[in-house]
Short mmCIF file of C-alpha atoms and ligand atoms in Angstrom, two decimals:
data_model
loop_
_atom_site.label_atom_id
_atom_site.label_comp_id
_atom_site.label_asym_id
_atom_site.label_seq_id
_atom_site.Cartn_x
_atom_site.Cartn_y
_atom_site.Cartn_z
CA MET C 1 145.99 169.67 67.38
CA ASN C 2 145.99 168.32 70.94
CA ALA C 3 142.90 168.92 73.12
CA PRO C 4 143.44 171.77 75.64
CA ARG C 5 144.67 170.76 79.08
CA PRO C 6 141.80 170.29 81.53
CA ARG C 7 141.44 172.93 84.25
CA ALA C 8 140.52 170.31 86.84
CA ALA C 9 141.50 166.81 87.87
CA ILE C 10 137.93 165.47 87.83
CA LEU C 11 135.48 165.39 84.94
CA VAL C 12 131.80 164.75 85.68
CA VAL C 13 130.04 163.53 82.52
CA GLY C 14 126.36 164.50 82.26
CA GLN C 15 124.45 167.27 84.02
CA GLY C 16 121.25 165.44 84.88
CA LEU C 17 120.30 164.96 88.52
CA ALA C 18 123.18 162.55 89.27
CA GLY C 19 125.87 164.77 87.73
CA THR C 20 124.45 167.95 89.25
CA CYS C 21 124.33 166.56 92.80
CA LEU C 22 127.82 165.10 92.45
CA ALA C 23 129.30 168.32 91.09
CA TRP C 24 127.69 170.29 93.90
CA GLU C 25 129.23 168.02 96.56
CA LEU C 26 132.61 168.36 94.84
CA GLU C 27 132.26 172.15 94.83
CA ARG C 28 131.22 172.17 98.48
CA ALA C 29 134.23 170.05 99.39
CA GLY C 30 136.57 172.38 97.47
CA ILE C 31 137.50 169.70 94.90
CA PRO C 32 138.09 171.25 91.45
CA PHE C 33 135.97 169.70 88.70
CA GLU C 34 134.63 170.25 85.21
CA ILE C 35 131.18 169.08 84.21
CA LEU C 36 130.36 167.99 80.70
CA ALA C 37 126.82 168.95 79.77
CA GLY C 38 126.14 168.19 76.16
CA GLY C 39 122.49 169.26 76.25
CA HIS C 40 119.62 167.35 77.74
CA ALA C 41 118.43 165.57 74.61
CA ALA C 42 117.27 162.51 76.57
CA ALA C 43 117.65 163.55 80.20
CA ALA C 44 115.30 161.56 82.42
CA SER C 45 115.69 164.35 84.95
CA LEU C 46 113.69 166.71 82.75
CA ALA C 47 110.84 164.22 82.41
CA ALA C 48 110.79 163.51 86.14
CA ALA C 49 108.35 164.94 88.66
CA GLY C 50 110.91 165.07 91.47
CA ILE C 51 108.55 163.37 93.93
CA ILE C 52 109.99 161.87 97.09
CA ASN C 53 107.40 159.46 98.47
CA PRO C 54 108.06 157.35 101.58
CA ILE C 55 105.63 154.55 100.62
CA THR C 56 105.31 153.36 97.06
CA GLY C 57 103.94 150.65 94.82
CA ARG C 58 100.96 148.35 95.06
CA ARG C 59 102.60 146.47 97.94
CA LEU C 60 102.91 149.70 99.94
CA VAL C 61 106.63 149.35 100.56
CA LYS C 62 108.59 151.87 102.59
CA SER C 63 111.43 153.03 100.30
CA TRP C 64 114.83 151.48 100.93
CA ARG C 65 116.71 153.37 103.69
CA PHE C 66 114.12 156.12 103.60
CA ASP C 67 114.50 157.10 107.30
CA ALA C 68 118.13 158.08 106.75
CA LEU C 69 117.88 159.31 103.15
CA LEU C 70 115.00 161.76 103.66
CA PRO C 71 116.68 164.08 106.18
CA ALA C 72 119.93 163.94 104.20
CA ALA C 73 118.09 164.89 100.98
CA ARG C 74 116.21 167.71 102.72
CA ARG C 75 119.45 169.18 104.08
CA PHE C 76 121.17 168.83 100.72
CA TYR C 77 118.49 170.58 98.64
CA ARG C 78 117.92 173.30 101.26
CA GLU C 79 121.60 174.12 101.19
CA LEU C 80 121.54 174.20 97.40
CA GLU C 81 118.57 176.58 97.53
CA ASP C 82 120.70 179.02 99.49
CA ALA C 83 123.64 178.67 97.12
CA LEU C 84 121.62 178.90 93.91
CA GLY C 85 118.96 181.38 95.06
CA VAL C 86 116.01 179.25 93.84
CA THR C 87 113.31 177.30 95.65
CA LEU C 88 113.84 173.58 95.17
CA TRP C 89 112.28 171.74 98.11
CA HIS C 90 108.51 171.60 98.65
CA GLU C 91 107.15 169.62 101.63
CA MET C 92 104.12 167.55 100.57
CA ARG C 93 101.64 164.96 101.89
CA VAL C 94 100.29 162.11 99.80
CA ARG C 95 96.64 161.14 99.77
CA ARG C 96 96.92 157.47 98.78
CA ALA C 97 93.60 155.97 97.65
CA PHE C 98 93.17 152.19 97.79
CA ALA C 99 93.09 150.70 94.30
CA ASP C 100 91.27 147.62 95.69
CA GLU C 101 90.41 145.76 98.93
CA ARG C 102 93.74 143.92 98.84
CA GLU C 103 95.59 147.21 99.32
CA ARG C 104 93.39 148.05 102.30
CA ARG C 105 94.36 144.69 103.86
CA VAL C 106 98.06 145.22 103.08
CA LEU C 107 97.96 148.60 104.81
CA ALA C 108 96.27 147.16 107.89
CA GLU C 109 98.85 144.33 108.14
CA LYS C 110 101.87 146.56 107.63
CA ARG C 111 100.54 149.24 109.96
CA GLY C 112 99.90 146.57 112.56
CA ARG C 113 103.56 145.52 112.37
CA GLY C 114 104.72 149.16 112.53
CA GLU C 115 106.44 148.81 109.13
CA LEU C 116 105.23 152.10 107.72
CA ALA C 117 105.85 154.32 110.73
CA PRO C 118 106.25 157.22 111.07
CA PHE C 119 104.98 157.98 107.56
CA ALA C 120 101.62 156.18 107.74
CA GLY C 121 100.84 155.78 111.41
CA ALA C 122 97.96 154.05 113.14
CA ASP C 123 95.55 156.94 112.81
CA THR C 124 96.05 157.72 109.13
CA ALA C 125 93.58 155.34 107.43
CA GLU C 126 90.23 156.78 106.63
CA GLY C 127 87.54 156.03 104.05
CA ASP C 128 88.87 155.10 100.65
CA GLY C 129 92.53 155.63 101.42
CA PHE C 130 95.15 156.91 103.85
CA TRP C 131 97.58 159.78 104.35
CA ILE C 132 101.33 159.51 103.87
CA GLU C 133 103.36 162.18 105.65
CA GLY C 134 106.96 163.18 104.92
CA ALA C 135 106.75 163.41 101.14
CA ALA C 136 108.35 166.17 99.07
CA ARG C 137 108.79 167.55 95.58
CA VAL C 138 112.17 168.67 94.31
CA ASP C 139 111.97 171.18 91.45
CA LEU C 140 114.36 169.42 89.09
CA PRO C 141 114.08 171.79 86.09
CA ALA C 142 114.91 174.74 88.39
CA LEU C 143 117.83 172.82 89.94
CA LEU C 144 119.37 171.84 86.61
CA ALA C 145 119.00 175.32 85.09
CA ALA C 146 120.36 177.20 88.11
CA ALA C 147 123.31 174.83 88.60
CA ARG C 148 124.15 175.02 84.92
CA ALA C 149 124.18 178.84 85.02
CA ARG C 150 126.41 178.80 88.14
CA TRP C 151 129.02 176.50 86.63
CA ARG C 152 128.91 178.27 83.26
CA ALA C 153 129.67 181.55 85.04
CA ARG C 154 132.54 179.89 86.91
CA GLY C 155 134.05 178.30 83.80
CA ALA C 156 133.42 174.75 85.04
CA LEU C 157 130.78 173.83 82.43
CA LEU C 158 131.88 172.17 79.20
CA GLU C 159 128.98 172.42 76.76
CA THR C 160 129.93 169.63 74.40
CA ALA C 161 129.07 165.94 74.19
CA VAL C 162 131.95 163.50 74.48
CA VAL C 163 131.43 159.92 73.41
CA ASP C 164 134.76 158.30 74.30
CA LEU C 165 134.97 158.39 78.09
CA ALA C 166 137.92 156.01 78.13
CA ALA C 167 139.91 158.61 76.13
CA GLU C 168 138.87 161.34 78.59
CA ALA C 169 140.05 159.13 81.44
CA GLY C 170 143.54 159.52 79.95
CA ARG C 171 143.33 163.33 80.30
CA TYR C 172 141.80 163.63 83.78
CA ASP C 173 142.75 161.94 87.06
CA LEU C 174 139.16 160.75 87.34
CA VAL C 175 136.15 160.73 85.00
CA ILE C 176 132.80 160.07 86.71
CA ASP C 177 130.14 158.87 84.30
CA CYS C 178 126.71 160.31 85.15
CA ALA C 179 125.32 159.98 81.64
CA GLY C 180 122.14 158.07 82.50
CA LEU C 181 120.79 156.07 79.58
CA ALA C 182 123.87 156.85 77.45
CA THR C 183 125.96 154.74 79.87
CA VAL C 184 123.61 151.81 79.38
CA ARG C 185 124.02 152.02 75.62
CA GLY C 186 127.65 150.98 75.70
CA GLY C 187 131.11 151.65 77.05
CA ALA C 188 133.19 150.64 80.01
CA PHE C 189 130.26 149.77 82.28
CA GLY C 190 128.72 147.22 79.91
CA PHE C 191 129.23 144.47 82.54
CA VAL C 192 126.54 146.06 84.78
CA PRO C 193 123.17 144.29 84.32
CA TRP C 194 121.30 147.44 83.37
CA GLU C 195 117.52 147.52 83.13
CA PHE C 196 115.39 150.39 81.93
CA SER C 197 111.80 151.53 81.81
CA LYS C 198 110.27 154.30 79.74
CA GLY C 199 107.98 156.74 81.52
CA GLU C 200 105.63 159.45 80.32
CA MET C 201 103.77 162.20 82.14
CA LEU C 202 101.33 165.00 81.28
CA GLU C 203 101.35 168.66 82.24
CA ILE C 204 97.82 169.93 82.86
CA ALA C 205 95.97 173.11 83.72
CA VAL C 206 93.47 172.46 86.51
CA ALA C 207 91.93 174.64 89.20
CA GLY C 208 91.25 173.91 92.85
CA LEU C 209 94.02 171.49 93.90
CA ALA C 210 95.58 171.82 97.36
CA PRO C 211 99.16 173.00 96.70
CA ASP C 212 100.80 170.57 99.13
CA VAL C 213 98.88 167.34 98.42
CA ILE C 214 99.88 164.68 95.92
CA PHE C 215 96.97 162.45 95.00
CA ASN C 216 98.04 158.87 94.29
CA CYS C 217 96.10 155.88 93.04
CA ARG C 218 98.11 153.86 90.49
CA HIS C 219 99.04 157.22 88.89
CA TRP C 220 99.68 160.49 90.74
CA VAL C 221 98.66 164.13 90.40
CA LEU C 222 101.28 166.60 91.58
CA PRO C 223 100.39 170.31 91.96
CA VAL C 224 103.34 172.39 90.67
CA GLY C 225 101.94 175.93 90.89
CA PRO C 226 98.69 177.88 90.80
CA GLY C 227 96.36 176.14 88.32
CA ALA C 228 99.07 173.72 87.14
CA ALA C 229 99.80 170.06 87.86
CA TRP C 230 101.76 167.14 86.48
CA VAL C 231 100.20 163.70 86.14
CA GLY C 232 101.97 160.40 85.67
CA ALA C 233 103.73 158.30 85.23
CA THR C 234 103.62 155.33 82.88
CA HIS C 235 106.06 152.41 83.25
CA GLU C 236 107.14 150.46 80.17
CA PRO C 237 109.95 148.10 81.16
CA GLY C 238 112.42 147.40 78.37
CA ARG C 239 111.53 150.47 76.27
CA ALA C 240 114.31 152.96 75.87
CA ASP C 241 113.05 155.73 73.59
CA SER C 242 112.21 159.18 74.93
CA ALA C 243 109.39 160.18 72.57
CA PRO C 244 105.98 161.13 74.04
CA THR C 245 103.22 158.95 72.57
CA ALA C 246 99.45 159.07 72.11
CA ALA C 247 99.22 155.73 73.93
CA GLY C 248 101.08 157.14 76.95
CA ARG C 249 98.75 160.11 77.07
CA ALA C 250 95.68 157.86 76.82
CA THR C 251 96.93 155.63 79.67
CA ILE C 252 97.39 158.58 81.99
CA GLU C 253 94.14 160.27 80.98
CA SER C 254 92.23 157.07 81.75
CA SER C 255 93.07 157.68 85.45
CA LEU C 256 92.35 161.39 85.48
CA GLY C 257 88.62 161.13 86.16
CA THR C 258 89.32 159.44 89.51
CA LEU C 259 92.46 161.39 90.32
CA LEU C 260 90.87 164.80 89.75
CA ALA C 261 87.47 163.84 91.20
CA GLY C 262 85.71 165.16 88.10
CA ARG C 263 87.54 168.55 87.88
CA ALA C 264 87.89 169.97 84.37
CA TYR C 265 91.44 170.03 83.00
CA THR C 266 93.40 170.83 79.85
CA VAL C 267 96.54 169.01 78.78
CA THR C 268 99.28 171.63 78.24
CA GLY C 269 102.31 169.43 77.71
CA GLN C 270 103.72 165.91 77.70
CA ARG C 271 107.16 164.60 78.65
CA ALA C 272 108.87 161.24 78.37
CA GLY C 273 112.13 159.77 79.58
CA VAL C 274 113.82 156.51 80.48
CA ARG C 275 114.54 155.35 84.04
CA VAL C 276 117.67 153.26 84.53
CA ASN C 277 117.48 150.50 87.20
CA LEU C 278 119.47 147.58 88.50
CA PRO C 279 117.85 144.20 89.20
CA ASP C 280 118.23 144.69 92.98
CA LYS C 281 116.58 148.14 92.65
CA HIS C 282 119.49 149.84 94.38
CA PRO C 283 121.37 152.64 92.62
CA VAL C 284 124.99 152.21 91.65
CA ALA C 285 128.14 154.26 92.28
CA GLY C 286 131.86 153.69 92.60
CA ARG C 287 135.00 153.09 90.62
CA HIS C 288 135.30 150.78 87.64
CA PRO C 289 136.78 147.51 88.98
CA LEU C 290 139.65 147.56 86.47
CA VAL C 291 139.98 151.20 85.37
CA ALA C 292 140.26 153.16 88.62
CA ARG C 293 140.21 156.50 86.78
CA LEU C 294 136.63 155.80 85.68
CA GLY C 295 133.74 156.16 88.09
CA LEU C 296 129.99 156.02 87.97
CA VAL C 297 126.70 157.24 89.40
CA ASN C 298 123.60 155.73 87.80
CA GLY C 299 120.64 153.40 88.32
CA LEU C 300 118.58 156.01 90.15
CA GLY C 301 115.42 154.32 88.91
CA ALA C 302 112.22 156.10 89.88
CA LYS C 303 113.82 157.58 93.02
CA GLY C 304 116.57 159.84 91.75
CA ALA C 305 115.59 162.83 93.89
CA LEU C 306 115.98 160.72 97.03
CA HIS C 307 119.17 158.85 96.12
CA ALA C 308 121.32 161.32 94.16
CA PRO C 309 122.41 163.45 97.17
CA ALA C 310 123.55 160.40 99.18
CA LEU C 311 125.50 158.96 96.24
CA ALA C 312 127.25 162.29 95.71
CA ARG C 313 128.18 162.34 99.40
CA GLN C 314 129.62 158.82 99.15
CA TRP C 315 131.86 159.97 96.30
CA VAL C 316 133.18 162.90 98.31
CA ASN C 317 133.75 160.76 101.40
CA HIS C 318 135.62 158.33 99.17
CA LEU C 319 137.76 161.05 97.58
CA THR C 320 138.56 162.98 100.74
CA GLU C 321 138.82 160.22 103.34
CA GLY C 322 139.21 157.04 101.32
CA VAL C 323 135.89 155.68 102.58
CA SER C 324 134.70 152.61 100.63
CA PHE C 325 131.39 152.77 98.85
CA ASP C 326 128.42 151.18 100.58
CA ALA C 327 128.52 147.54 99.43
CA GLU C 328 124.84 147.68 98.47
CA VAL C 329 125.44 150.46 95.94
CA ASP C 330 129.07 149.82 94.95
CA VAL C 331 129.50 148.95 91.27
CA ALA C 332 131.87 146.24 92.51
CA ARG C 333 128.80 144.16 93.36
CA PHE C 334 128.49 143.43 89.62
CA SER C 335 132.14 142.95 88.72
CA THR C 336 132.01 139.20 89.23
CA CYS C 337 128.77 138.68 87.29
CA ASN C 338 130.46 139.31 83.95
CA SER C 339 134.17 139.54 84.52
CA SER C 340 135.06 139.04 80.84
CA GLN C 341 133.15 142.22 79.92
CA ALA C 342 134.61 144.12 82.86
CA SER C 343 138.09 143.15 81.74
CA SER C 344 137.58 143.79 78.02
CA ARG C 345 138.54 147.46 78.58
C1 LIG V 401 108.26 160.04 83.55
C2 LIG V 401 109.25 159.95 84.66
C3 LIG V 401 108.89 160.38 85.92
C4 LIG V 401 109.80 160.31 86.97
N1 LIG V 401 109.41 160.79 88.19
C5 LIG V 401 110.30 160.78 89.20
C6 LIG V 401 109.94 161.32 90.46
O1 LIG V 401 108.81 161.78 90.65
N2 LIG V 401 110.87 161.29 91.46
C7 LIG V 401 112.13 160.82 91.26
O2 LIG V 401 112.92 160.84 92.19
N3 LIG V 401 112.50 160.30 90.07
C8 LIG V 401 111.62 160.28 89.05
N4 LIG V 401 111.98 159.77 87.84
C9 LIG V 401 113.32 159.18 87.72
C10 LIG V 401 114.39 160.25 87.49
O3 LIG V 401 114.12 160.88 86.28
C11 LIG V 401 115.77 159.61 87.43
O4 LIG V 401 116.01 158.83 88.58
C12 LIG V 401 116.89 160.66 87.35
O5 LIG V 401 116.46 161.79 86.66
C13 LIG V 401 118.10 160.09 86.65
O6 LIG V 401 119.07 161.10 86.61
P1 LIG V 401 120.46 160.88 85.89
O7 LIG V 401 121.26 162.10 86.11
O8 LIG V 401 121.03 159.56 86.28
O9 LIG V 401 120.11 160.72 84.32
P2 LIG V 401 119.65 161.82 83.27
O10 LIG V 401 118.70 162.79 83.85
O11 LIG V 401 119.22 161.08 82.05
O12 LIG V 401 120.96 162.64 82.96
C14 LIG V 401 122.01 162.20 82.16
C15 LIG V 401 122.57 163.42 81.44
O13 LIG V 401 123.77 163.05 80.79
C16 LIG V 401 123.80 163.67 79.51
N5 LIG V 401 124.76 162.96 78.69
C17 LIG V 401 124.67 161.70 78.21
N6 LIG V 401 125.79 161.39 77.50
C18 LIG V 401 126.60 162.49 77.56
C19 LIG V 401 127.89 162.77 77.03
N7 LIG V 401 128.59 161.89 76.34
N8 LIG V 401 128.41 164.00 77.26
C20 LIG V 401 127.73 164.91 78.00
N9 LIG V 401 126.50 164.69 78.54
C21 LIG V 401 125.96 163.48 78.31
C22 LIG V 401 122.34 163.58 79.06
O14 LIG V 401 122.06 164.48 78.02
C23 LIG V 401 121.64 163.96 80.35
O15 LIG V 401 121.54 165.36 80.47
C24 LIG V 401 111.11 159.81 86.76
C25 LIG V 401 111.47 159.38 85.49
C26 LIG V 401 110.56 159.45 84.45
C27 LIG V 401 110.99 158.99 83.09
#
C-alpha cells in the first residue's frame, strides 16, 4: 500500500531544539509543515542546560555574533512563551571564577581592548573572579514538550521515526533534516566534516543558591528552581554514546566543592547527550548542494539555544524571499571539501 499523501509541502525531521525552532518559524510565517518526532531517544536537547553565556571557555571568548544573536533569541523565545503559554526565558548573570592567574591576565588584556564589552565591562572584576551580564537560561524541556503538544493538537506532528530521508524527499517538496546525531551517522549529508562531543550533567538538590546566578569555574552550576540545580557539563570529543556514566558523575562532583562553596547537596539525576560541531565551530544550515529538496539545520555545538532561532529565521527568509544562507553557516561551505560524497546521492 502507498504511504498516505502528506498534508504539507515541508517535512521537518526531528523535534529537538533545531527542529522545534524551525517549525515554529514556519508556523509563524504561515508555511504549512509536518514535523517528524520519533521520540527523543538520544536528543541532545534533553541533556542540555539551555544556558546562553556571552563569554565562554578558558580563553574568555565572546561568543560568535553574540551582540546580534542575543536580542534575536530573546525576542524569539519570548514570543514562543506567549504562543505556548509556558515560561521559557530566564535572565541570568554569571559569576565566573578564575581557574588560575592566567585567566585573570586574559581578562585584564581583553577588557583593556574592550573585547568583552558590554558583557564584562571595566568595573566587573573583583576578588577571585568577575561578573558576566546578559546571560540567560532557556527551559528546553518545557519548550519541547509544549511545542510537541501544540503540533499534535493541530495534526502537524508525525510520531514515527523515518530512516530514509531521501525517500521522503520524493514525497515532500522539501525535507529539512534536524535529526542531530542521527544525521552524522549517515545519509545525504555525509560529506559534511562532522565532529561530536559527549556531555554529561547532574541534577542536584541544594539549598541557598541565588535563582538568577550561574556559577562558572571550568564547570557550571545552574539554579533551575527552588532547591534544585543542574551541574555540568563534561566534554568528551569523539564519543558519541548517550549513556550516563559513573566517570562522568565523578568528574562533575570533583568540582562541586568549589562550585557550591561547601553547601550540602544530593544528586537526584544524571543526563548525557552528544553535541554535534563543525571544525569552524559555526552551525550549519541550507540546502543540499545536489538535492535541492533536502535541507539541514545542525552543528549547534554547545550553543544551540543561542543559534537555533537565527538558523530557523534564515530558512524562512530563504523560503519566502529567496535570501541566500549566510556563507558562514551555509552547508555549501563544505560541498567542495568532499565532492565525491556529496555527489554519491
Ligand atoms: C550535557 C550537555 C549540555 C549542554 N548544555 C547546553 C547549554 O547549556 N546551552 C546550549 O545552548 N546548548 C547546550 N548543549 C548543546 C545542545 O544540546 C545542542 O546544541 C542542541 O540541543 C542540539 O539540538 P538538535 O535539535 O540539533 O539535536 P537533538 O536535540 O539531538 O535533536 C534531534 C532530534 O531528532 C530526532 N531524530 C533523529 N532521527 C530521527 C528520525 N529519523 N525521525 C524522527 N526523529 C528523529 C532525535 O530523536 C531528536 O529528538 C548541551 C549539550 C549537552 C550534551
